[in-house]
Short mmCIF file of C-alpha atoms and ligand atoms in Angstrom, two decimals:
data_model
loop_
_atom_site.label_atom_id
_atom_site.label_comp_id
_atom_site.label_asym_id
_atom_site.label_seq_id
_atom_site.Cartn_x
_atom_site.Cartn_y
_atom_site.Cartn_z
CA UNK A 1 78.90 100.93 74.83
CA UNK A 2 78.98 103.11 72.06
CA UNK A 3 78.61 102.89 68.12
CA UNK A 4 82.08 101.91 67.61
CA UNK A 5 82.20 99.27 70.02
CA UNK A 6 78.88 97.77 68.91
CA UNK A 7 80.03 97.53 65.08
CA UNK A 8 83.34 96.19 66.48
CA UNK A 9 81.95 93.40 68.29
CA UNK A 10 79.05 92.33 65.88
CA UNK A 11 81.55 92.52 62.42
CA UNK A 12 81.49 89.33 62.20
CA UNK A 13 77.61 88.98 62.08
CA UNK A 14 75.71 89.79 58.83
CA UNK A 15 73.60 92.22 60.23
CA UNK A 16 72.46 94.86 57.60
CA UNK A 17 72.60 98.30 59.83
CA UNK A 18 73.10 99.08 63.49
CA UNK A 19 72.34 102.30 65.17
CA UNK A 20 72.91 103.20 68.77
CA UNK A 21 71.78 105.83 71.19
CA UNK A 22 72.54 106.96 73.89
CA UNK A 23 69.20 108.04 75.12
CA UNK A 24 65.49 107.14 73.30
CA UNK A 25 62.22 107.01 74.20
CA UNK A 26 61.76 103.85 72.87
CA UNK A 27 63.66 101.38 70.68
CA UNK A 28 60.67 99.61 69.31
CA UNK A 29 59.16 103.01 67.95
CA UNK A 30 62.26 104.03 66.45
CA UNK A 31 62.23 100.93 65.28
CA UNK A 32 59.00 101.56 63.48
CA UNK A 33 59.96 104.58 62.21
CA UNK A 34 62.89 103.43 60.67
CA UNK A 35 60.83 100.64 59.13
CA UNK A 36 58.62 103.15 57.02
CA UNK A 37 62.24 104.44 55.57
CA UNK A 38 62.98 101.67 54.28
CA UNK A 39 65.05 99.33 56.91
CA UNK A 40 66.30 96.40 55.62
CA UNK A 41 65.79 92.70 57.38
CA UNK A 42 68.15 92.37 60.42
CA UNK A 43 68.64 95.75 61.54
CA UNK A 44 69.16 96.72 65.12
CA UNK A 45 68.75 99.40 67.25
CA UNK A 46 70.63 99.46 70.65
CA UNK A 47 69.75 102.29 73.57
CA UNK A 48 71.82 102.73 76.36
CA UNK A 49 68.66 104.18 78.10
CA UNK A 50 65.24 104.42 77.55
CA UNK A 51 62.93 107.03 79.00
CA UNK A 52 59.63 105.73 77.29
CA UNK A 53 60.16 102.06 76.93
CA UNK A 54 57.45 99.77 76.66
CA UNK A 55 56.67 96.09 77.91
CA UNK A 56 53.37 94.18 76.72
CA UNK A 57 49.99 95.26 77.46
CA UNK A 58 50.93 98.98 77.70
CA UNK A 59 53.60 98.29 80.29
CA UNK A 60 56.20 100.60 81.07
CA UNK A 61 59.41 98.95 80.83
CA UNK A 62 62.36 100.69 82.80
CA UNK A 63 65.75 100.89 81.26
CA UNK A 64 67.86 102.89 83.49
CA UNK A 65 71.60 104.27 81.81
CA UNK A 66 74.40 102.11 82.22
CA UNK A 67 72.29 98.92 83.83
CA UNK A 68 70.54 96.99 81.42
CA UNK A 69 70.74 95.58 77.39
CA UNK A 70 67.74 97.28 75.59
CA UNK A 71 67.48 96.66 71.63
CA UNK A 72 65.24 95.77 69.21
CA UNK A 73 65.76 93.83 66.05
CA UNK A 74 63.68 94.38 62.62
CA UNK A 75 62.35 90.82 60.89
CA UNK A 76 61.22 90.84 57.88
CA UNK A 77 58.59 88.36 57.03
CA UNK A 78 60.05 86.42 53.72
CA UNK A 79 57.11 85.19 51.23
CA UNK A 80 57.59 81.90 52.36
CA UNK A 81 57.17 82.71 56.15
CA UNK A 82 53.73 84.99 54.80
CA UNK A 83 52.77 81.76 53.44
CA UNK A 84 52.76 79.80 56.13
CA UNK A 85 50.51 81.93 58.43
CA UNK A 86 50.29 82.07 61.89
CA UNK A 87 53.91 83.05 62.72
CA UNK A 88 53.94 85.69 64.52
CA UNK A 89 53.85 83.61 67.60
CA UNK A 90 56.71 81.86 66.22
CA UNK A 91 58.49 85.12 65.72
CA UNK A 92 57.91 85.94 69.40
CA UNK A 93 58.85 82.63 71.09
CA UNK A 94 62.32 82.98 68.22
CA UNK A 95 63.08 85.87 70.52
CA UNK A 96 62.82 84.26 74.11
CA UNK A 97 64.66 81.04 72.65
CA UNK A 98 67.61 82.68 71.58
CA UNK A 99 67.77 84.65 74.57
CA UNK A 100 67.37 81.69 76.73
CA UNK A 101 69.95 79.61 74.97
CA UNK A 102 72.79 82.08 74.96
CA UNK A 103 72.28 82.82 78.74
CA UNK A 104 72.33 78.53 79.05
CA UNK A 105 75.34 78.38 76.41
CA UNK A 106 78.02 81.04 77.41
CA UNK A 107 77.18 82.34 80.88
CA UNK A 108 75.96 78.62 82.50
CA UNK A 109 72.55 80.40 83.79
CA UNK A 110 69.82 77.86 84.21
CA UNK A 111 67.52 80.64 82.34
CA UNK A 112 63.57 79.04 81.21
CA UNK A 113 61.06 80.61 79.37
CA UNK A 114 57.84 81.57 80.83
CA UNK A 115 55.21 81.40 77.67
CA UNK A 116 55.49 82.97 75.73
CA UNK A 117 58.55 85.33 75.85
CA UNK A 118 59.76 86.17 79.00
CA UNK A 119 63.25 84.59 80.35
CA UNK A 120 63.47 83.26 84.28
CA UNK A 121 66.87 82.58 86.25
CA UNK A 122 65.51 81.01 89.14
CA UNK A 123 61.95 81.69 88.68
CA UNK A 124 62.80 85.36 88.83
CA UNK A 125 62.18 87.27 85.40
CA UNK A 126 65.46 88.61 83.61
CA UNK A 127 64.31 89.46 80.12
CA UNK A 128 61.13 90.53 78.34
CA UNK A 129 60.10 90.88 74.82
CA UNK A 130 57.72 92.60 73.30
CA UNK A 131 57.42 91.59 69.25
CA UNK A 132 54.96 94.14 67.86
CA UNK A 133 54.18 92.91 64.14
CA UNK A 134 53.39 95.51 60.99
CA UNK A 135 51.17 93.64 58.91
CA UNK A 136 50.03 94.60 54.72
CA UNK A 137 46.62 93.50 54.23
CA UNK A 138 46.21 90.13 56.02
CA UNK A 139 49.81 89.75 55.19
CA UNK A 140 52.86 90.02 58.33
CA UNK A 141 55.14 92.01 56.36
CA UNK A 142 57.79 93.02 59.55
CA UNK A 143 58.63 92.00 63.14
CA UNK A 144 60.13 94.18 65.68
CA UNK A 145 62.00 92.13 68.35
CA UNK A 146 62.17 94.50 71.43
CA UNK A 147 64.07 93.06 73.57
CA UNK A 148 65.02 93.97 77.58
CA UNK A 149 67.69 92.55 79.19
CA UNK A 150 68.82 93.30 83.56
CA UNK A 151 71.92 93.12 83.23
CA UNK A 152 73.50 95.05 86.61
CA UNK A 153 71.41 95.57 89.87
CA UNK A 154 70.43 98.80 89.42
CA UNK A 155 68.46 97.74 85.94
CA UNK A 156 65.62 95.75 88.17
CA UNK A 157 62.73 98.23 89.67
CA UNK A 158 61.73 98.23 93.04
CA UNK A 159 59.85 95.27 94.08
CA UNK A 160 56.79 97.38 94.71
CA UNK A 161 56.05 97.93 91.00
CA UNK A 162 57.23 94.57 90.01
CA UNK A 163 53.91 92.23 89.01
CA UNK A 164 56.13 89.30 88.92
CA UNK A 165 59.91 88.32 90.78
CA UNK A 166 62.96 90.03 88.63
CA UNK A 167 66.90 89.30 89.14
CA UNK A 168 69.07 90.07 86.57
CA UNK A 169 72.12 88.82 84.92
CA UNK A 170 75.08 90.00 87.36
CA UNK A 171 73.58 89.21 90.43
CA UNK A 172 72.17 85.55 89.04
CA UNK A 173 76.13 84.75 87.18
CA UNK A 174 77.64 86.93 90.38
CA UNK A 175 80.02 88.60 87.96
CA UNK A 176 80.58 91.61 85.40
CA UNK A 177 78.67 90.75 82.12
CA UNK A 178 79.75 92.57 78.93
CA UNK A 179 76.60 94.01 77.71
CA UNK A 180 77.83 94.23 73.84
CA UNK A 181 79.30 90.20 74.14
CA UNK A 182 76.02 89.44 75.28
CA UNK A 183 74.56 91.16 72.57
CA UNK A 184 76.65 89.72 70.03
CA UNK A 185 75.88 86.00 71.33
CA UNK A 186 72.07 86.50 71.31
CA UNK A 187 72.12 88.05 67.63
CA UNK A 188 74.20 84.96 66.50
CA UNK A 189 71.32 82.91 68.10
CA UNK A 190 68.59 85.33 66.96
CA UNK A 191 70.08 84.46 63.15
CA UNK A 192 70.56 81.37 63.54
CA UNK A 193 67.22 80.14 64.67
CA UNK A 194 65.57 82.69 61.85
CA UNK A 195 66.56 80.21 59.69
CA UNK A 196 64.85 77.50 61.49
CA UNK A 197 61.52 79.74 62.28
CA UNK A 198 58.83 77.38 60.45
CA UNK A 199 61.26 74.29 61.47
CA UNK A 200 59.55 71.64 64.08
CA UNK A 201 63.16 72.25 65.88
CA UNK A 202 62.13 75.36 66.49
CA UNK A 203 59.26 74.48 68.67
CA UNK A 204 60.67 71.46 70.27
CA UNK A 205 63.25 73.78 71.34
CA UNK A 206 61.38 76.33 72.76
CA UNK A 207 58.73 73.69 74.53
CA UNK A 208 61.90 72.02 75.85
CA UNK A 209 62.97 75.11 77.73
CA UNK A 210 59.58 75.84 79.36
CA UNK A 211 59.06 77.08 82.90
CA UNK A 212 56.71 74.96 85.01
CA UNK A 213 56.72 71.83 82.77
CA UNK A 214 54.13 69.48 84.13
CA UNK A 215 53.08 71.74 86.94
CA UNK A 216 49.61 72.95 87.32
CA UNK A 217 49.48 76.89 85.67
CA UNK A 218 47.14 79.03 85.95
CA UNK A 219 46.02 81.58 83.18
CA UNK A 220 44.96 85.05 84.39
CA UNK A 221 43.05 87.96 82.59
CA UNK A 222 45.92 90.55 82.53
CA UNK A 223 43.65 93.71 84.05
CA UNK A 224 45.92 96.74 84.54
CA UNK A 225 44.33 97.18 87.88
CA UNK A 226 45.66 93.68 89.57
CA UNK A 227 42.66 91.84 89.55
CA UNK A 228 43.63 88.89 87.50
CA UNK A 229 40.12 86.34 86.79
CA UNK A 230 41.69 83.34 85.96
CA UNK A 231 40.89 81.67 83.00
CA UNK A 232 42.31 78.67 82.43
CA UNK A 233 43.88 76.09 84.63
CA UNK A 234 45.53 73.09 83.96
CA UNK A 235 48.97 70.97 84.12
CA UNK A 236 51.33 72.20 81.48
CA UNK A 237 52.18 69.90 78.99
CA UNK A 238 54.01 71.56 76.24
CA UNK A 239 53.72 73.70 72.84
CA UNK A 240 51.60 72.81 69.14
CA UNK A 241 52.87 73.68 66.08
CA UNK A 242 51.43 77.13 65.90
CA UNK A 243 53.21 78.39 69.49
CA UNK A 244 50.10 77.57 71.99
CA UNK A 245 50.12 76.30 75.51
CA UNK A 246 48.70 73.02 76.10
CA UNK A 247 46.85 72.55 79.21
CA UNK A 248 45.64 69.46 80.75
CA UNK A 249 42.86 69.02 83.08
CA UNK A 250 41.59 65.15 84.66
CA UNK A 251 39.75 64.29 81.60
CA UNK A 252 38.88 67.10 80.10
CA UNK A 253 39.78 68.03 76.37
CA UNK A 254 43.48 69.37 76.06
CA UNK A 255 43.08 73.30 76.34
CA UNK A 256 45.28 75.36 73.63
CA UNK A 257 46.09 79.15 75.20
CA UNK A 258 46.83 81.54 72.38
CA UNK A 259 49.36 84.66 72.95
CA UNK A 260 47.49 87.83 74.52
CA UNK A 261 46.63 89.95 76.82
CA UNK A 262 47.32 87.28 79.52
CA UNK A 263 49.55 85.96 82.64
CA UNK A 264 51.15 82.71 83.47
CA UNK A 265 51.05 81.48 86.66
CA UNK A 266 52.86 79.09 88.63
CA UNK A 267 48.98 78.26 90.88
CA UNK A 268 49.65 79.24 94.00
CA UNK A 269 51.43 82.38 93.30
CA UNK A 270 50.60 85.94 92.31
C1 BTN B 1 57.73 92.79 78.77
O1 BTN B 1 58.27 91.98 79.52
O2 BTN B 1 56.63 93.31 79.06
C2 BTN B 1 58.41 93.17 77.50
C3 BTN B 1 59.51 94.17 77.72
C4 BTN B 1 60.22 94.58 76.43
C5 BTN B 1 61.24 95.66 76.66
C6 BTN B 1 62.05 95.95 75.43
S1 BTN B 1 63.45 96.96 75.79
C7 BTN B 1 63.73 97.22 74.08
C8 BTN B 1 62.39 97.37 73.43
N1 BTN B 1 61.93 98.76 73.48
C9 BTN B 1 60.84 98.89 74.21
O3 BTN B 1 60.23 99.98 74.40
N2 BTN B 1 60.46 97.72 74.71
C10 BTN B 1 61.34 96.65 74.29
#
């Protein structure tokens, strides 16, 4: 993977600007700093590896050279979107959806999404986002779309450190996968659901592709030191319009869980 290669194989996408490197701290900062110069909507930034890379809740996220697909794409919020508030949980499930589908689509991977944005192969964790959102005044002006991909072995971290079961994409298709193909195919998704980010579709889509449909969940506190309070539990019944998770309890109201500093869990499991 190099420059060359990468604006080979995504020509025939209208992305605005692609840069690569070799070696970053983090994508999503660049990312940000590229943003206050003045990138335009639908630029990406690809990293071979990452030596400060960050998951959600002040995560480290590991992206070891050679092993893994680490990028980050920059949204910007159109007036329309601005006007329709609450999207940034759109934006965020966008990412997992278009991740999900191109790992269902062109590699045959039963892949899910566990709410709101990570992508399972077996309920074993293969991709993470982390959509950090720049906002003017009460406004979303820009999205950045990190997004982590294991793609060979070596990209998944020892089990010890792991909070949660990871594969990743070789071992899971058990063959070679062409990090920039991939790449390509999930920024033809990423675009192509953009257009459909305020669309019911959208959400139906997303909801349709949930891990642990109709199972009982769990909702933990995510505390950095593993003690996880839970604090919500229910049967998982699906999405609303604004991106929550509905939870169902006997005959208790229907519980909406908003995006935050929180785990799904499979009850039952850690
Ligand atoms: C998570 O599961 O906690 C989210 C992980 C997000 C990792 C990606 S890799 C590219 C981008 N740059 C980062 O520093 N993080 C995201």
């Amino acid at each position: 993977m190099d420059q060359k290669s990468l604006e080979n194989a995504l020509a025939k996408l209208p992305l605005r600007n692609i840069r690569y490197y070799e070696r970053i701290g983090s994508t999503n900062d660049e990312a940000s700093r590229w943003i206050a110069a003045g990138a335009p909507d639908f630029s990406v930034l690809v990293a071979d590896e990452q030596t400060q890379g960050r998951g959600r809740g002040s995560r480290k996220w590991f992206t070891y050279p050679g092993s893994a697909l680490a990028f980050s794409v920059i949204l910007r919020a159109t007036p329309q979107e601005q006007a329709a508030g609450a999207i940034a949980a759109r934006f965020a499930g966008l990412g997992a959806l278009s991740v999900c589908l191109t790992l269902q689509q062109g590699y045959q991977l039963a892949a899910q999404i566990k709410w709101p944005n990570d992508v399972l192969i077996d309920g074993q964790k293969c991709c993470g986002i982390l959509a950090e959102t720049e906002w003017l005044g009460n406004d979303l002006s820009t999205v950045i779309l990190g997004i982590g991909i294991n793609i060979a072995p070596g990209s998944v971290p020892p089990a010890e450190i792991l909070r949660f079961p990871a594969t990743c994409l070789e071992t899971a298709a058990a063959k070679p996968i062409q990090r920039v193909q991939l790449l390509a195919a999930v920024l033809a998704n990423l675009q192509k659901w953009r257009a459909q980010l305020m669309s019911r579709a959208l959400i139906q889509q997303w909801e349709e592709n949930l891990a642990y449909r109709g199972e009982i969940v769990q909702i933990q506190s995510a505390q950095p030191e593993g003690h996880n309070p839970v604090l919500a539990e229910g049967r998982l019944i699906g999405l609303d319009s604004l991106g929550r998770l509905k939870l169902a309890s006997g005959a208790a109201p229907i519980r909406y869980i908003e995006q935050g500093e929180i785990h799904l869990r499979k009850k039952g499991r850690n």
